[in-house]
Every structure is written in C-alpha cells, then in structure tokens.
Tab-separated table of C-alpha atoms and ligand atoms in Angstrom:
chain	number	residue	atom	x	y	z
A	6	UNK	CA	-5.984	-213.077	-77.543
A	7	UNK	CA	-9.304	-211.520	-76.959
A	8	UNK	CA	-12.857	-211.785	-78.025
A	9	UNK	CA	-15.384	-209.003	-79.272
A	10	UNK	CA	-19.089	-209.745	-78.853
A	11	UNK	CA	-21.325	-207.875	-81.212
A	12	UNK	CA	-25.326	-207.973	-80.928
A	13	UNK	CA	-27.811	-208.709	-83.702
A	14	UNK	CA	-29.848	-205.460	-84.487
A	15	UNK	CA	-32.958	-204.572	-85.844
A	16	UNK	CA	-33.454	-201.408	-87.863
A	17	UNK	CA	-36.304	-198.816	-88.553
A	18	UNK	CA	-38.953	-200.226	-86.000
A	19	UNK	CA	-41.756	-199.426	-88.586
A	20	UNK	CA	-41.648	-195.467	-89.263
A	21	UNK	CA	-38.158	-194.834	-88.200
A	22	UNK	CA	-36.592	-195.630	-91.740
A	23	UNK	CA	-32.735	-195.385	-91.711
A	24	UNK	CA	-32.685	-193.726	-88.126
A	25	UNK	CA	-34.249	-195.915	-85.463
A	26	UNK	CA	-33.061	-199.468	-84.166
A	27	UNK	CA	-32.410	-201.837	-81.423
A	28	UNK	CA	-29.903	-204.258	-80.218
A	29	UNK	CA	-30.849	-207.874	-79.320
A	30	UNK	CA	-29.553	-210.347	-77.306
A	31	UNK	CA	-28.258	-212.522	-80.026
A	32	UNK	CA	-24.695	-212.279	-80.894
A	33	UNK	CA	-21.731	-212.734	-83.348
A	34	UNK	CA	-18.543	-213.370	-81.553
A	35	UNK	CA	-14.956	-212.408	-83.049
A	36	UNK	CA	-11.874	-213.981	-81.581
A	37	UNK	CA	-8.584	-212.332	-82.334
A	38	UNK	CA	-5.063	-214.117	-82.054
A	39	UNK	CA	-1.612	-212.823	-83.314
A	40	UNK	CA	-0.450	-214.615	-86.451
A	41	UNK	CA	1.995	-214.383	-89.246
A	42	UNK	CA	-0.551	-213.876	-91.895
A	43	UNK	CA	-4.341	-213.260	-92.343
A	44	UNK	CA	-6.249	-216.379	-91.464
A	45	UNK	CA	-10.120	-216.169	-91.118
A	46	UNK	CA	-12.129	-219.188	-89.602
A	47	UNK	CA	-15.716	-219.521	-89.879
A	48	UNK	CA	-17.793	-221.338	-87.116
A	49	UNK	CA	-21.155	-221.015	-85.523
A	50	UNK	CA	-24.687	-221.431	-87.326
A	51	UNK	CA	-23.789	-219.204	-90.379
A	52	UNK	CA	-20.706	-219.651	-92.436
A	53	UNK	CA	-21.575	-219.908	-96.005
A	54	UNK	CA	-20.844	-217.154	-98.572
A	55	UNK	CA	-18.776	-215.013	-96.004
A	56	UNK	CA	-15.060	-214.324	-97.849
A	57	UNK	CA	-12.127	-215.751	-95.838
A	58	UNK	CA	-9.604	-213.378	-97.480
A	59	UNK	CA	-8.779	-209.451	-97.503
A	60	UNK	CA	-12.576	-209.024	-98.963
A	61	UNK	CA	-14.023	-209.856	-95.646
A	62	UNK	CA	-16.045	-207.011	-94.409
A	63	UNK	CA	-14.581	-207.316	-90.920
A	64	UNK	CA	-11.387	-207.184	-92.137
A	65	UNK	CA	-11.941	-204.230	-94.630
A	66	UNK	CA	-13.405	-202.343	-91.600
A	67	UNK	CA	-10.378	-203.104	-89.554
A	68	UNK	CA	-8.168	-201.799	-92.156
A	69	UNK	CA	-10.306	-198.664	-92.540
A	70	UNK	CA	-9.547	-197.725	-88.857
A	71	UNK	CA	-5.858	-198.677	-89.174
A	72	UNK	CA	-5.633	-196.342	-92.236
A	73	UNK	CA	-7.415	-193.418	-90.387
A	74	UNK	CA	-4.783	-193.696	-87.687
A	75	UNK	CA	-1.724	-193.967	-90.160
A	76	UNK	CA	-1.088	-197.476	-88.836
A	77	UNK	CA	-0.264	-200.693	-90.505
A	78	UNK	CA	-2.739	-203.775	-90.635
A	79	UNK	CA	-1.689	-206.426	-87.995
A	80	UNK	CA	-1.466	-209.889	-89.275
A	81	UNK	CA	-4.188	-211.954	-87.464
A	82	UNK	CA	-6.024	-214.896	-87.001
A	83	UNK	CA	-9.563	-214.052	-86.956
A	84	UNK	CA	-12.325	-216.662	-85.773
A	85	UNK	CA	-15.797	-215.333	-86.694
A	86	UNK	CA	-18.454	-217.349	-84.626
A	87	UNK	CA	-21.714	-216.394	-86.157
A	88	UNK	CA	-25.268	-216.915	-84.692
A	89	UNK	CA	-26.744	-213.679	-86.268
A	90	UNK	CA	-28.517	-214.799	-89.809
A	91	UNK	CA	-27.122	-212.963	-92.580
A	92	UNK	CA	-29.452	-211.008	-95.117
A	93	UNK	CA	-32.337	-211.511	-92.989
A	94	UNK	CA	-32.654	-207.813	-91.659
A	95	UNK	CA	-30.767	-208.554	-88.437
A	96	UNK	CA	-27.641	-206.565	-88.829
A	97	UNK	CA	-25.276	-209.223	-89.500
A	98	UNK	CA	-23.085	-206.822	-91.907
A	99	UNK	CA	-22.946	-204.077	-88.890
A	100	UNK	CA	-21.810	-206.952	-86.486
A	101	UNK	CA	-18.811	-207.170	-89.111
A	102	UNK	CA	-18.262	-203.411	-89.332
A	103	UNK	CA	-18.585	-202.751	-85.624
A	104	UNK	CA	-16.446	-206.089	-84.778
A	105	UNK	CA	-13.719	-204.987	-87.377
A	106	UNK	CA	-13.386	-201.467	-86.174
A	107	UNK	CA	-13.390	-202.545	-82.436
A	108	UNK	CA	-10.748	-205.337	-82.928
A	109	UNK	CA	-8.384	-202.718	-84.723
A	110	UNK	CA	-8.953	-200.131	-82.020
A	111	UNK	CA	-8.187	-202.675	-79.116
A	112	UNK	CA	-4.899	-203.530	-81.044
A	113	UNK	CA	-3.867	-199.829	-81.167
A	114	UNK	CA	-4.865	-199.483	-77.463
A	115	UNK	CA	-8.077	-197.811	-77.676
A	116	UNK	CA	-7.391	-194.360	-79.304
A	117	UNK	CA	-11.025	-194.001	-80.681
A	118	UNK	CA	-14.267	-193.801	-78.164
A	119	UNK	CA	-17.441	-195.191	-79.121
A	120	UNK	CA	-18.867	-192.074	-80.599
A	121	UNK	CA	-15.771	-191.868	-82.970
A	122	UNK	CA	-16.302	-195.605	-83.954
A	123	UNK	CA	-19.854	-194.679	-84.675
A	124	UNK	CA	-18.822	-192.094	-87.170
A	125	UNK	CA	-16.346	-194.605	-88.789
A	126	UNK	CA	-19.098	-197.045	-89.100
A	127	UNK	CA	-21.362	-194.832	-90.519
A	128	UNK	CA	-18.704	-194.198	-93.313
A	129	UNK	CA	-18.758	-197.853	-94.106
A	130	UNK	CA	-22.574	-198.388	-93.672
A	131	UNK	CA	-24.084	-195.259	-94.957
A	132	UNK	CA	-26.789	-195.167	-92.470
A	133	UNK	CA	-26.636	-195.610	-88.673
A	134	UNK	CA	-30.013	-197.429	-87.891
A	135	UNK	CA	-28.165	-200.644	-87.164
A	136	UNK	CA	-24.407	-199.725	-86.209
A	137	UNK	CA	-25.797	-197.057	-83.203
A	138	UNK	CA	-27.651	-199.896	-81.434
A	139	UNK	CA	-24.958	-202.403	-82.261
A	140	UNK	CA	-22.320	-200.039	-80.664
A	141	UNK	CA	-24.184	-198.494	-77.730
A	142	UNK	CA	-27.015	-201.339	-77.056
A	143	UNK	CA	-30.627	-200.384	-76.383
A	144	UNK	CA	-33.329	-198.799	-78.628
A	145	UNK	CA	-31.750	-195.884	-80.258
A	146	UNK	CA	-32.462	-192.747	-82.540
A	147	UNK	CA	-29.766	-191.265	-84.730
A	148	UNK	CA	-29.741	-188.115	-86.681
A	149	UNK	CA	-27.264	-187.522	-89.278
A	150	UNK	CA	-25.919	-184.000	-89.910
A	151	UNK	CA	-23.733	-182.573	-92.700
A	152	UNK	CA	-20.550	-183.100	-90.636
A	153	UNK	CA	-21.577	-185.230	-87.364
A	154	UNK	CA	-23.918	-187.906	-86.219
A	155	UNK	CA	-26.088	-187.298	-83.101
A	156	UNK	CA	-27.127	-190.839	-81.417
A	157	UNK	CA	-29.557	-190.845	-78.788
A	158	UNK	CA	-30.391	-194.045	-76.523
A	159	UNK	CA	-34.277	-193.776	-75.996
A	160	UNK	CA	-34.483	-197.136	-73.710
A	161	UNK	CA	-32.034	-199.559	-72.516
A	162	UNK	CA	-34.455	-201.814	-70.288
A	163	UNK	CA	-37.905	-201.596	-71.884
A	164	UNK	CA	-40.580	-203.586	-70.185
A	165	UNK	CA	-41.740	-205.424	-73.160
A	166	UNK	CA	-40.426	-208.811	-74.622
A	167	UNK	CA	-39.324	-209.045	-78.541
A	168	UNK	CA	-40.185	-211.743	-80.840
A	169	UNK	CA	-38.148	-212.110	-84.075
A	170	UNK	CA	-39.852	-214.373	-86.879
A	171	UNK	CA	-37.038	-215.230	-89.395
A	172	UNK	CA	-38.498	-216.405	-92.815
A	173	UNK	CA	-36.573	-218.876	-94.605
A	174	UNK	CA	-35.614	-216.258	-97.569
A	175	UNK	CA	-32.773	-214.277	-98.099
A	176	UNK	CA	-33.390	-210.406	-98.898
A	177	UNK	CA	-30.330	-208.347	-99.825
A	178	UNK	CA	-30.635	-204.891	-98.405
A	179	UNK	CA	-29.534	-203.316	-101.740
A	180	UNK	CA	-32.294	-204.998	-103.759
A	181	UNK	CA	-34.921	-203.954	-100.968
A	182	UNK	CA	-33.701	-200.405	-101.246
A	183	UNK	CA	-33.971	-200.208	-104.953
A	184	UNK	CA	-37.534	-201.145	-104.803
A	185	UNK	CA	-38.522	-197.955	-102.912
A	186	UNK	CA	-39.713	-195.231	-104.848
A	187	UNK	CA	-37.494	-191.958	-104.817
A	188	UNK	CA	-40.203	-189.558	-104.018
A	189	UNK	CA	-42.643	-189.824	-100.864
A	190	UNK	CA	-46.228	-188.195	-101.045
A	191	UNK	CA	-46.458	-185.459	-98.480
A	192	UNK	CA	-49.439	-187.183	-96.504
A	193	UNK	CA	-46.974	-190.379	-96.268
A	194	UNK	CA	-44.136	-188.015	-94.669
A	195	UNK	CA	-46.661	-186.814	-92.225
A	196	UNK	CA	-47.898	-190.035	-91.198
A	197	UNK	CA	-44.344	-191.313	-90.644
A	198	UNK	CA	-42.939	-188.232	-88.893
A	199	UNK	CA	-45.769	-188.191	-86.434
A	200	UNK	CA	-45.377	-191.680	-85.558
A	201	UNK	CA	-41.549	-191.511	-85.049
A	202	UNK	CA	-42.483	-188.649	-82.884
A	203	UNK	CA	-45.065	-191.086	-80.972
A	204	UNK	CA	-42.508	-193.841	-80.891
A	205	UNK	CA	-39.794	-191.746	-79.076
A	206	UNK	CA	-42.557	-190.573	-76.649
A	207	UNK	CA	-43.811	-194.117	-76.142
A	208	UNK	CA	-40.244	-195.598	-75.453
A	209	UNK	CA	-39.544	-193.122	-72.952
A	210	UNK	CA	-42.592	-193.009	-71.007
A	211	UNK	CA	-43.253	-196.691	-71.235
A	212	UNK	CA	-46.703	-196.260	-72.699
A	213	UNK	CA	-46.625	-199.395	-74.634
A	214	UNK	CA	-50.466	-199.215	-75.527
A	215	UNK	CA	-49.514	-196.962	-78.172
A	216	UNK	CA	-47.124	-199.081	-79.849
A	217	UNK	CA	-49.701	-200.458	-82.264
A	218	UNK	CA	-49.907	-196.896	-83.773
A	219	UNK	CA	-46.246	-195.950	-83.257
A	220	UNK	CA	-44.930	-198.823	-85.193
A	221	UNK	CA	-47.077	-197.922	-88.322
A	222	UNK	CA	-45.122	-197.007	-91.473
A	223	UNK	CA	-45.969	-195.905	-94.974
A	224	UNK	CA	-42.853	-195.264	-96.685
A	225	UNK	CA	-40.873	-198.804	-96.842
A	226	UNK	CA	-42.885	-201.497	-95.669
A	227	UNK	CA	-45.671	-202.378	-97.893
A	228	UNK	CA	-43.325	-201.346	-100.755
A	229	UNK	CA	-41.314	-204.303	-99.770
A	230	UNK	CA	-44.257	-206.634	-99.365
A	231	UNK	CA	-43.486	-208.161	-102.787
A	232	UNK	CA	-40.201	-209.650	-101.358
A	233	UNK	CA	-41.735	-211.208	-98.313
A	234	UNK	CA	-44.980	-213.070	-99.118
A	235	UNK	CA	-47.510	-213.069	-96.086
A	236	UNK	CA	-45.702	-210.007	-94.276
A	237	UNK	CA	-48.648	-207.722	-93.964
A	238	UNK	CA	-51.143	-210.492	-92.703
A	239	UNK	CA	-48.192	-211.695	-90.352
A	240	UNK	CA	-47.686	-208.019	-88.851
A	241	UNK	CA	-51.638	-207.946	-88.347
A	242	UNK	CA	-51.474	-211.587	-86.681
A	243	UNK	CA	-48.980	-210.241	-84.213
A	244	UNK	CA	-51.415	-207.525	-82.978
A	245	UNK	CA	-54.232	-209.760	-82.950
A	246	UNK	CA	-52.241	-212.409	-80.853
A	247	UNK	CA	-51.688	-209.787	-78.351
A	248	UNK	CA	-48.388	-207.908	-79.304
A	249	UNK	CA	-48.104	-204.172	-78.568
A	250	UNK	CA	-46.759	-203.329	-81.957
A	251	UNK	CA	-45.213	-205.138	-84.864
A	252	UNK	CA	-42.753	-204.066	-87.850
A	253	UNK	CA	-40.347	-205.250	-90.710
A	254	UNK	CA	-36.934	-205.672	-89.203
A	255	UNK	CA	-34.607	-203.518	-91.382
A	256	UNK	CA	-35.036	-204.287	-94.818
A	257	UNK	CA	-36.535	-207.932	-94.000
A	258	UNK	CA	-37.327	-210.571	-94.468
A	259	UNK	CA	-37.392	-210.758	-90.540
A	260	UNK	CA	-40.404	-209.480	-88.660
A	261	UNK	CA	-40.096	-207.956	-85.221
A	262	UNK	CA	-42.964	-207.690	-82.479
A	263	UNK	CA	-42.951	-206.102	-79.302
A	264	UNK	CA	-44.849	-208.294	-76.677
A	265	UNK	CA	-46.170	-208.252	-73.301
A	266	UNK	CA	-44.394	-210.848	-71.098
A	267	UNK	CA	-46.016	-214.185	-71.450
A	268	UNK	CA	-47.411	-213.634	-74.957
A	269	UNK	CA	-44.374	-214.317	-76.898
A	270	UNK	CA	-45.103	-217.943	-77.891
A	271	UNK	CA	-48.725	-217.180	-78.998
A	272	UNK	CA	-47.733	-214.133	-81.149
A	273	UNK	CA	-44.757	-216.009	-82.771
A	274	UNK	CA	-47.033	-219.099	-83.751
A	275	UNK	CA	-49.746	-216.751	-85.172
A	276	UNK	CA	-46.877	-214.836	-87.156
A	277	UNK	CA	-45.632	-217.874	-88.383
A	278	UNK	CA	-48.983	-219.323	-89.240
A	279	UNK	CA	-49.558	-216.320	-91.401
A	280	UNK	CA	-46.508	-216.810	-93.597
A	281	UNK	CA	-47.080	-220.738	-93.853
A	282	UNK	CA	-50.281	-219.727	-95.490
A	283	UNK	CA	-48.270	-218.113	-98.228
A	284	UNK	CA	-46.004	-221.259	-98.368
A	285	UNK	CA	-43.190	-219.268	-96.419
A	286	UNK	CA	-41.537	-221.402	-93.782
A	287	UNK	CA	-39.920	-219.535	-90.628
A	288	UNK	CA	-38.390	-219.749	-87.335
A	289	UNK	CA	-38.893	-217.631	-84.294
A	290	UNK	CA	-36.804	-216.374	-81.387
A	291	UNK	CA	-37.956	-214.593	-78.184
A	292	UNK	CA	-34.953	-212.175	-77.528
A	293	UNK	CA	-34.627	-209.348	-74.806
A	294	UNK	CA	-33.049	-206.217	-75.900
A	295	UNK	CA	-29.135	-206.020	-75.327
A	296	UNK	CA	-28.406	-203.108	-73.241
A	297	UNK	CA	-24.534	-203.202	-73.539
A	298	UNK	CA	-23.677	-203.133	-77.309
A	299	UNK	CA	-20.494	-204.457	-78.528
A	300	UNK	CA	-17.879	-205.449	-75.797
A	301	UNK	CA	-14.478	-206.818	-75.734
A	302	UNK	CA	-14.077	-209.846	-73.553
A	303	UNK	CA	-10.477	-211.094	-72.507
A	304	UNK	CA	-10.199	-214.775	-73.084
B	8	HSE	N1	-32.742	-198.921	-92.764
B	8	HSE	C1	-32.364	-199.865	-93.852
B	8	HSE	C2	-33.396	-200.206	-94.810
B	8	HSE	C3	-32.246	-201.180	-92.968
B	8	HSE	O1	-34.609	-200.366	-94.408
B	8	HSE	O2	-33.083	-200.388	-95.999
B	8	HSE	C4	-30.877	-201.777	-93.073
B	8	HSE	O3	-29.832	-200.837	-92.428
C-alpha cells in the first residue's frame, strides 16, 4: 500500500498561455492497495461526477503507461482523496493524469523518470502548463518541440505569497478554449511574448515590482471574461489592494494573485468583493508554492 500526493496547479500566469504554470500547496491524494478487481473510492471535499470505473482519468492514465511498457494493468483498490476543486482552473485533471502515471510507474518498480512521465502526461493532456509543475513543483516554463519537451523550473521558493479566489461556478476547459479566436493580431503576439520574457526575468531575479506588467495578457483572459462575471474588475482590485500581479488561473474561473507577505487577506477580500458586485460568490485560499511536485509516500 502506498500513496501519491499530487499538487494543484495554476496555468498560464497571465501571458504564458499553454506554457507557464506553478504548483500550489493544495493536494489530491491517491492511495493504492492490491485487489482482485478495480475498485475506486472517492473521499475528500470533491467527489461528484468522477467516474468510479474504467473511464476514470487516473485509471486510463495508469493503463496508458502499462500499455507503453507492454505490461498488463494491475487490479487495484484506489482511494482518491480530493481537495483540488474540479473544473475551476486549478489542474484537477492533471492531478489525475500525473497520479495515474505515478502509481503505474511505482507498481512496475520505477522504469520511467520524471522527464519520461512528463512526455507521457503531455500525450494525454495536450499541453504541459499544468502537468510540468504537477510533476516537478515550482514555477515552470515548458517548451514543446516536434519530438520532445523542454521543461524549465524558474523558481522553487519565490519570496511572495499566492492567493487563489475560486468562484462558485464551473468552467470546462474545452469550452473556454473554443471561445478563443483562431488568429491573434501581431501586436497582441508582441504584447504577450514580451511579457513572457519579462515574467521569466522577474521570477529568476526576484524583481517582483514588475509583476504587474509581467502578468498582463491579451490573447486569452479578456476573451474569457464572459464566462467569469467580474473577472477584469477582480484582477484590477488585486493590484489596487497591493498584489504584485494577478491573472486568470488556467482557463478559469479561479483567479490567482501574487502578494507581498501580509497582504493576502486584504487582496483576497477585495477580489471577492469585485466578484460579489457581479453576483458571483467565491472563496479564497492563501497558498504557498509547492516546490516538490508529485511524490510517493509509503503508508
Ligand atoms: N492553458 C490552458 C488554457 C489551461 O488556458 O486553456 C489548461 O491547461
């Protein structure tokens, strides 16, 4: 019997659409025991609408690894203890993909290293902005090439706090991607690429005063505002309340703010107020960056 602990993640960080992300100290736990047949138990804060059969994403991810290795699936009793809210832009599906790959890899005595697990996770997820930080921890940039993937960890222990404000609505990533225009004007490409460069520099050099510029985006956030009433106002409120920077978390609806220590409560309250004025209730969490990524814990 063993357990895998996989962190929540926040993708994009403003301008880094589909390539930047970070891991948060909020976790889903997967406990694995031998069994005669597949049994999936669900506990924790989020258990609704998660398949308990072979359609379960964690199980399908484990089966992909076994298939790649030419091994047979092991019948297992799997207990999913979920604290990462689903369909909120906090990487819950990545926790399932990474968790499934890690349990299958552990049961085969660790034939694949983290980099090989990342490549497999990308085959399932399609883009690496959540799976890279879920596997490695920290704040990450991932570059996809035609035949490989280049993960870079930009910071593991940044000297800021993060606040996530989680609105009480669900946003399916697929729908939030369909809403985006297929073509991006050249000036918006320049706007975003320059800010991704700045964001990388700011994270490495800890020059956080520039985060208000470095987290700006023009290629996906405002295009998704119709799905999240009050989003632009809440991001502005975060900066007005003293946050270094703020962004939509993944495809939303969660909002992410980078804050000087001590300002978390004020920033969270102002962001929630901005959403409340648009009749959107929300909760907030002050979370540190996870620096380890997914880990296996013996029970
Ligand atoms: N980069 C993705 C998006 C986030 O914004 O659609 C989910 O991985």
